[in-house]
Coordinates of C-alpha atoms and ligand atoms in Angstrom, one line a residue:
M1 CA 149.1 4.0 -194.1
N2 CA 150.9 7.3 -192.9
K3 CA 151.1 9.1 -196.1
I4 CA 148.6 9.8 -198.7
T5 CA 148.8 11.7 -202.1
L6 CA 145.7 12.9 -203.8
I7 CA 144.3 14.8 -206.7
Q8 CA 143.9 18.4 -205.3
P9 CA 140.5 18.5 -203.8
D10 CA 137.6 21.1 -204.4
D11 CA 135.3 22.9 -202.3
W12 CA 131.8 22.8 -203.8
H13 CA 130.2 25.2 -201.5
V14 CA 132.1 28.2 -199.7
H15 CA 131.2 31.7 -198.4
F16 CA 133.8 34.4 -198.9
R17 CA 131.8 37.4 -198.0
D18 CA 132.9 40.8 -199.3
G19 CA 135.0 43.8 -198.6
D20 CA 137.9 43.7 -196.0
I21 CA 137.1 40.1 -194.8
L22 CA 138.1 38.9 -198.3
K23 CA 141.9 39.4 -197.7
T24 CA 141.6 37.2 -194.4
V25 CA 139.5 34.3 -195.7
V26 CA 140.0 33.9 -199.6
P27 CA 143.7 32.7 -199.0
E28 CA 142.6 29.9 -196.8
T29 CA 140.4 28.3 -199.5
D30 CA 143.0 29.2 -202.2
K31 CA 145.8 27.3 -200.3
N32 CA 143.7 24.2 -200.0
F33 CA 141.5 23.7 -203.1
G34 CA 141.6 23.8 -206.9
K35 CA 138.0 24.8 -207.6
C36 CA 135.3 26.2 -205.6
I37 CA 131.6 27.1 -205.9
V38 CA 131.2 30.7 -204.3
M39 CA 127.9 31.5 -202.7
P40 CA 125.9 34.6 -203.5
N41 CA 124.2 35.5 -200.3
L42 CA 125.8 38.9 -200.0
V43 CA 124.0 42.1 -199.0
P44 CA 122.6 42.9 -201.7
P45 CA 122.7 39.4 -203.2
I46 CA 124.3 38.5 -206.6
I47 CA 121.5 38.5 -208.8
N48 CA 122.9 38.8 -212.2
G49 CA 126.0 38.0 -214.4
Q50 CA 127.5 41.4 -214.0
M51 CA 127.4 41.4 -210.1
A52 CA 128.9 37.8 -210.3
N53 CA 131.7 39.0 -212.5
E54 CA 132.5 42.1 -210.3
Y55 CA 132.4 39.8 -207.1
K56 CA 134.7 37.4 -208.8
K57 CA 137.2 40.3 -209.5
R58 CA 137.1 41.6 -205.8
I59 CA 137.8 38.0 -204.8
S60 CA 140.6 37.3 -207.3
K61 CA 142.7 40.1 -205.9
F62 CA 143.5 38.0 -203.0
L63 CA 144.5 34.7 -205.0
K64 CA 148.0 33.5 -205.1
N65 CA 147.3 30.0 -206.7
N66 CA 145.1 28.9 -209.4
L67 CA 141.8 28.6 -207.4
N68 CA 139.1 28.3 -210.0
L69 CA 136.2 30.6 -208.9
L70 CA 132.8 29.1 -210.0
M71 CA 130.2 31.9 -209.4
T72 CA 126.7 31.4 -208.5
I73 CA 123.5 33.5 -209.0
Y74 CA 121.0 34.0 -206.0
L75 CA 117.7 32.8 -207.2
T76 CA 114.9 35.3 -206.4
E77 CA 111.3 35.2 -207.5
N78 CA 112.0 38.1 -210.0
L79 CA 115.0 36.4 -211.8
K80 CA 114.3 36.6 -215.5
K81 CA 114.8 34.0 -217.9
H82 CA 117.0 36.2 -220.2
T83 CA 119.1 37.4 -217.2
L84 CA 119.9 33.8 -216.2
I85 CA 120.6 32.7 -219.9
N86 CA 122.8 35.5 -220.5
A87 CA 124.9 35.0 -217.1
Y88 CA 125.3 31.3 -217.9
K89 CA 126.2 31.4 -221.6
T90 CA 128.7 34.0 -220.8
K91 CA 130.2 31.8 -218.1
Q92 CA 129.7 34.6 -215.7
V93 CA 127.6 32.2 -213.6
F94 CA 128.2 28.5 -213.2
A95 CA 125.1 27.4 -211.1
V96 CA 122.0 28.9 -209.5
K97 CA 121.4 28.8 -205.7
L98 CA 118.0 28.5 -204.0
Y99 CA 117.5 29.6 -200.5
P100 CA 114.1 29.2 -199.2
L101 CA 112.8 32.6 -197.8
G102 CA 114.2 33.2 -194.3
A103 CA 116.1 29.8 -194.1
T104 CA 119.5 31.1 -193.3
T105 CA 122.0 34.2 -193.3
N106 CA 120.9 36.8 -195.9
S107 CA 118.1 34.7 -197.3
E108 CA 115.4 37.6 -197.1
N109 CA 115.4 37.5 -201.0
G110 CA 114.8 33.8 -201.1
I111 CA 112.1 31.8 -202.6
K112 CA 108.5 32.0 -200.9
D113 CA 107.0 29.3 -203.0
V114 CA 108.4 27.2 -205.6
E115 CA 105.3 27.5 -207.8
N116 CA 106.7 31.0 -208.3
I117 CA 109.9 29.7 -210.1
I118 CA 108.6 26.9 -212.3
E119 CA 109.6 28.7 -215.5
I120 CA 113.0 29.3 -214.4
L121 CA 113.5 25.8 -213.3
S122 CA 112.2 24.6 -216.6
T123 CA 114.8 27.0 -218.3
M124 CA 117.5 25.5 -216.0
E125 CA 116.6 21.9 -217.1
E126 CA 116.5 22.8 -220.7
N127 CA 120.2 24.3 -220.5
D128 CA 121.5 21.9 -218.1
I129 CA 122.3 24.6 -215.5
P130 CA 123.1 23.2 -212.1
L131 CA 120.6 23.9 -209.3
L132 CA 122.1 24.2 -205.7
I133 CA 119.6 24.0 -202.9
H134 CA 119.5 24.8 -199.2
G135 CA 117.0 22.2 -198.3
E136 CA 115.1 23.3 -195.4
D137 CA 111.3 23.9 -194.8
T138 CA 111.1 27.4 -193.2
N139 CA 107.4 27.2 -192.0
P140 CA 107.4 28.4 -188.5
E141 CA 105.5 25.4 -187.2
I142 CA 108.3 23.0 -188.3
D143 CA 110.8 22.1 -185.6
I144 CA 114.2 23.3 -186.5
F145 CA 115.6 19.8 -186.3
D146 CA 112.9 18.5 -188.8
R147 CA 113.4 21.3 -191.4
E148 CA 115.4 19.3 -193.9
K149 CA 113.2 16.2 -193.8
S150 CA 110.1 18.3 -194.2
F151 CA 111.8 20.1 -197.3
L152 CA 112.5 16.7 -198.9
D153 CA 108.8 15.5 -198.4
K154 CA 107.0 18.9 -199.4
V155 CA 109.4 20.5 -201.9
L156 CA 112.2 18.5 -203.2
T157 CA 110.0 15.5 -204.2
K158 CA 107.7 18.0 -206.1
I159 CA 110.7 19.5 -208.0
T160 CA 112.3 16.0 -208.9
Q161 CA 109.0 14.8 -210.1
N162 CA 108.5 17.8 -212.4
F163 CA 112.1 18.3 -213.6
P164 CA 113.6 14.7 -213.7
K165 CA 116.7 15.9 -215.7
L166 CA 117.4 19.2 -213.7
R167 CA 120.8 18.6 -212.1
I168 CA 120.3 19.2 -208.4
T169 CA 122.7 19.3 -205.5
L170 CA 121.1 19.2 -202.2
E171 CA 123.7 21.0 -200.2
H172 CA 125.2 20.4 -196.8
I173 CA 123.0 17.3 -196.0
T174 CA 122.5 16.6 -192.4
T175 CA 120.2 13.6 -192.1
K176 CA 119.8 10.0 -192.9
E177 CA 116.6 11.0 -194.7
A178 CA 118.5 13.2 -197.1
V179 CA 121.1 10.4 -197.7
Q180 CA 118.1 7.9 -198.6
F181 CA 116.4 10.7 -200.8
I182 CA 119.6 11.2 -202.8
L183 CA 120.3 7.4 -203.1
S184 CA 116.8 6.7 -204.6
S185 CA 116.6 9.7 -206.9
K186 CA 118.0 9.9 -210.5
N187 CA 118.9 13.6 -210.7
V188 CA 120.1 14.8 -207.0
V189 CA 123.6 14.6 -205.5
G190 CA 124.6 15.8 -202.1
S191 CA 127.4 17.8 -200.5
I192 CA 128.5 17.2 -197.0
T193 CA 130.4 19.6 -194.7
P194 CA 133.2 18.8 -192.5
H195 CA 131.5 19.8 -189.3
H196 CA 128.3 17.7 -190.2
L197 CA 130.7 14.8 -190.5
A198 CA 132.8 15.5 -187.2
S199 CA 130.2 16.9 -184.8
N200 CA 126.8 16.3 -183.6
R201 CA 124.3 18.4 -181.6
N202 CA 125.5 17.1 -178.4
E203 CA 128.9 18.7 -179.0
M204 CA 127.1 22.1 -179.6
L205 CA 124.9 21.8 -176.6
V206 CA 126.1 19.5 -173.8
G207 CA 128.1 21.3 -171.1
G208 CA 127.3 24.7 -172.3
I209 CA 126.4 26.3 -175.5
R210 CA 129.0 26.6 -178.2
P211 CA 127.8 29.3 -180.6
H212 CA 130.9 28.5 -183.1
L213 CA 129.0 25.2 -183.9
Y214 CA 125.6 26.9 -184.7
C215 CA 125.0 26.6 -188.4
L216 CA 122.3 25.9 -190.7
P217 CA 121.0 23.4 -191.3
I218 CA 121.7 22.8 -187.5
L219 CA 123.9 19.9 -186.4
K220 CA 121.7 16.7 -185.8
R221 CA 121.9 13.8 -183.6
D222 CA 124.5 11.2 -183.6
I223 CA 122.5 8.6 -185.6
H224 CA 122.5 11.0 -188.5
Q225 CA 126.1 11.9 -188.3
Q226 CA 126.9 8.2 -188.6
E227 CA 124.9 7.9 -191.7
L228 CA 126.6 10.8 -193.2
I229 CA 130.0 9.4 -192.2
K230 CA 128.9 6.0 -193.7
I231 CA 128.0 7.5 -197.1
A232 CA 130.9 9.7 -197.3
I233 CA 133.4 7.0 -196.8
S234 CA 131.7 4.7 -199.2
G235 CA 133.0 6.6 -202.1
N236 CA 129.6 6.8 -203.6
K237 CA 129.7 9.1 -206.5
K238 CA 126.7 11.1 -205.6
F239 CA 128.1 12.6 -202.4
F240 CA 131.2 15.1 -202.2
L241 CA 132.7 17.7 -200.1
G242 CA 131.3 21.1 -199.7
T243 CA 132.6 22.9 -196.8
D244 CA 130.0 25.6 -196.4
S245 CA 132.7 27.5 -194.6
A246 CA 131.0 30.5 -193.5
P247 CA 133.0 33.1 -191.5
H248 CA 131.3 35.4 -189.2
E249 CA 133.5 37.7 -186.9
I250 CA 133.6 36.5 -183.4
K251 CA 131.4 39.1 -181.8
L252 CA 128.6 38.2 -184.2
K253 CA 128.9 34.6 -183.2
E254 CA 129.4 35.0 -179.5
N255 CA 126.3 37.1 -179.2
E256 CA 122.7 37.1 -177.6
C257 CA 121.5 36.2 -181.2
G258 CA 124.6 34.6 -182.8
C259 CA 124.9 34.3 -186.6
A260 CA 124.8 30.8 -188.2
G261 CA 127.9 29.6 -189.8
V262 CA 131.1 27.6 -189.3
F263 CA 134.3 28.8 -190.6
N264 CA 136.5 25.7 -191.5
A265 CA 138.3 26.4 -194.7
P266 CA 141.7 26.5 -192.9
Y267 CA 141.8 22.7 -191.7
S268 CA 138.9 21.0 -193.5
L269 CA 141.1 18.7 -195.5
Q270 CA 143.0 17.5 -192.4
I271 CA 139.7 16.9 -190.4
I272 CA 138.2 14.8 -193.4
T273 CA 141.3 12.8 -193.7
Q274 CA 141.4 12.0 -190.0
I275 CA 137.6 10.9 -190.3
F276 CA 138.5 8.6 -193.2
D277 CA 141.4 7.3 -191.5
N278 CA 139.4 6.5 -188.3
H279 CA 137.1 4.5 -190.5
N280 CA 139.8 2.7 -192.5
A281 CA 138.6 4.4 -195.6
L282 CA 141.6 6.3 -196.7
N283 CA 141.2 4.7 -200.1
K284 CA 137.9 6.5 -200.7
L285 CA 139.1 9.9 -199.8
E286 CA 140.1 11.2 -203.0
N287 CA 136.5 10.1 -204.4
F288 CA 134.9 12.3 -201.8
V289 CA 137.2 15.4 -201.9
S290 CA 138.6 15.5 -205.4
I291 CA 136.7 13.2 -207.9
N292 CA 132.8 13.0 -207.3
G293 CA 132.0 16.7 -207.2
T294 CA 134.3 17.2 -210.4
K295 CA 132.4 14.4 -212.3
H296 CA 129.0 15.8 -211.2
Y297 CA 129.8 19.2 -212.4
K298 CA 131.3 18.1 -215.6
L299 CA 134.8 19.6 -215.1
P300 CA 138.2 18.1 -215.5
N301 CA 140.1 16.9 -212.3
N302 CA 142.8 19.2 -211.0
K303 CA 146.2 18.6 -212.3
K304 CA 148.0 19.3 -209.0
K305 CA 148.5 16.7 -206.5
V306 CA 148.6 17.1 -202.6
S307 CA 150.2 14.9 -200.0
L308 CA 149.1 14.4 -196.3
K309 CA 151.1 12.8 -193.7
K310 CA 150.2 11.3 -190.3
F311 CA 152.3 12.6 -187.5
K312 CA 153.1 11.0 -184.3
N313 CA 151.5 13.6 -182.2
P314 CA 148.4 15.5 -182.5
I315 CA 148.6 18.6 -184.7
K316 CA 148.4 21.8 -183.0
F317 CA 146.2 24.0 -185.1
N318 CA 145.6 27.8 -184.8
D319 CA 142.4 28.7 -182.9
Y320 CA 141.8 32.1 -184.8
L321 CA 142.4 33.7 -188.0
G322 CA 142.6 37.5 -188.6
S323 CA 143.7 40.6 -186.5
K324 CA 141.4 43.4 -186.7
I325 CA 138.5 41.3 -187.6
K326 CA 138.9 37.8 -186.0
F327 CA 137.4 34.6 -186.8
K328 CA 137.3 31.3 -184.8
I329 CA 138.5 28.5 -186.8
Y330 CA 136.5 25.3 -186.6
K331 CA 138.2 22.1 -185.1
P332 CA 136.3 19.0 -183.8
Q333 CA 136.6 17.4 -180.4
F334 CA 138.9 14.5 -181.6
S335 CA 142.7 14.7 -182.3
I336 CA 143.9 15.3 -185.7
F337 CA 147.3 13.6 -186.6
W338 CA 147.2 14.6 -190.5
D339 CA 148.7 17.4 -191.9
Y340 CA 150.2 18.5 -195.3
D341 CA 153.4 16.9 -196.0
N342 CA 155.4 20.0 -197.1
K343 CA 155.6 21.4 -193.4
Ligands
DOR1 O1 125.4 28.0 -191.3 C1 125.2 28.6 -192.4 N1 125.8 29.8 -192.7 N2 124.3 28.2 -193.2 C2 124.1 28.7 -194.4 O2 123.3 28.2 -195.1 C3 124.5 30.1 -194.7 C4 125.8 30.3 -193.9 C5 126.2 31.7 -194.0 O3 126.1 32.5 -195.1 O4 126.6 32.3 -193.0
ZN2 ZN1 126.3 28.0 -197.2

């Protein structure tokens, strides 16, 4: 097969940031996707419907297509039930994002102890509000490579036992344990990023340290990467694309203490298509990028179709985006032969 036509894909997890950066990064997602879930980890974080709505307006200025912006609220231990219900019922907010305190970029207002948000989780379950989770145990004694597994064992198991009907997305999964957890649970699905499918920790650390691959949860070893690929290409409806495209300007990445985040919005679809092709699974690509997430979030499939073509020679993609503020664009180590067919 050297051409494929798909229902336009969605990105179920993206960071746009705010201010001047928006004009550079928003068009990349707008070009490639029909719907997206927008992360709320700004400074200060998005903590109510009004803030979400104002942020949505700032993003919308840079849209040329019909990208549907699904906004989220940042879950703090102070979130009031009425604030959430009001934001959700007025459709200012589509889902709630849980960051464990200190887990990642701008998570200083995150959750210290799930015991402190029991009432909110119960309200969410009653109202069928999706919960999006950054699943890492931030206890300093836990090794960074074991943080996801520890979160499953200690926190997520408890949440799913107490709230069996809460619709949960375990975001940007990175381990075989996360895949197993999702497969054996009734109310948890998982999103997977292009970089966790295409890269592993060797690519980040062997032969020199590559700061542009540093993200959280951190890239894991090859056996985990292989499990993620296996489940993604299976077409299983519990797994779908969330790019976690997370731009940080170059000087903040190439730094003594570099920020976590991989900016992958520009070529994520080409990368994913190549991975599915490498595994003879192009027939499952549409499930992973366009159908499974849409179904989980109870939304309609996008009307637009997109076509990709396989070229004879590897595609030469740009390395950087932006002029004054520059971002390094993620590319894996393998060659990519797929690109949009309208070029
Ligand atoms: O690598 C990451 N970057 N992981 C996250 O969870 C947050 C993100 C960011 O906002 O930069
Ligand atoms: Zn993220």
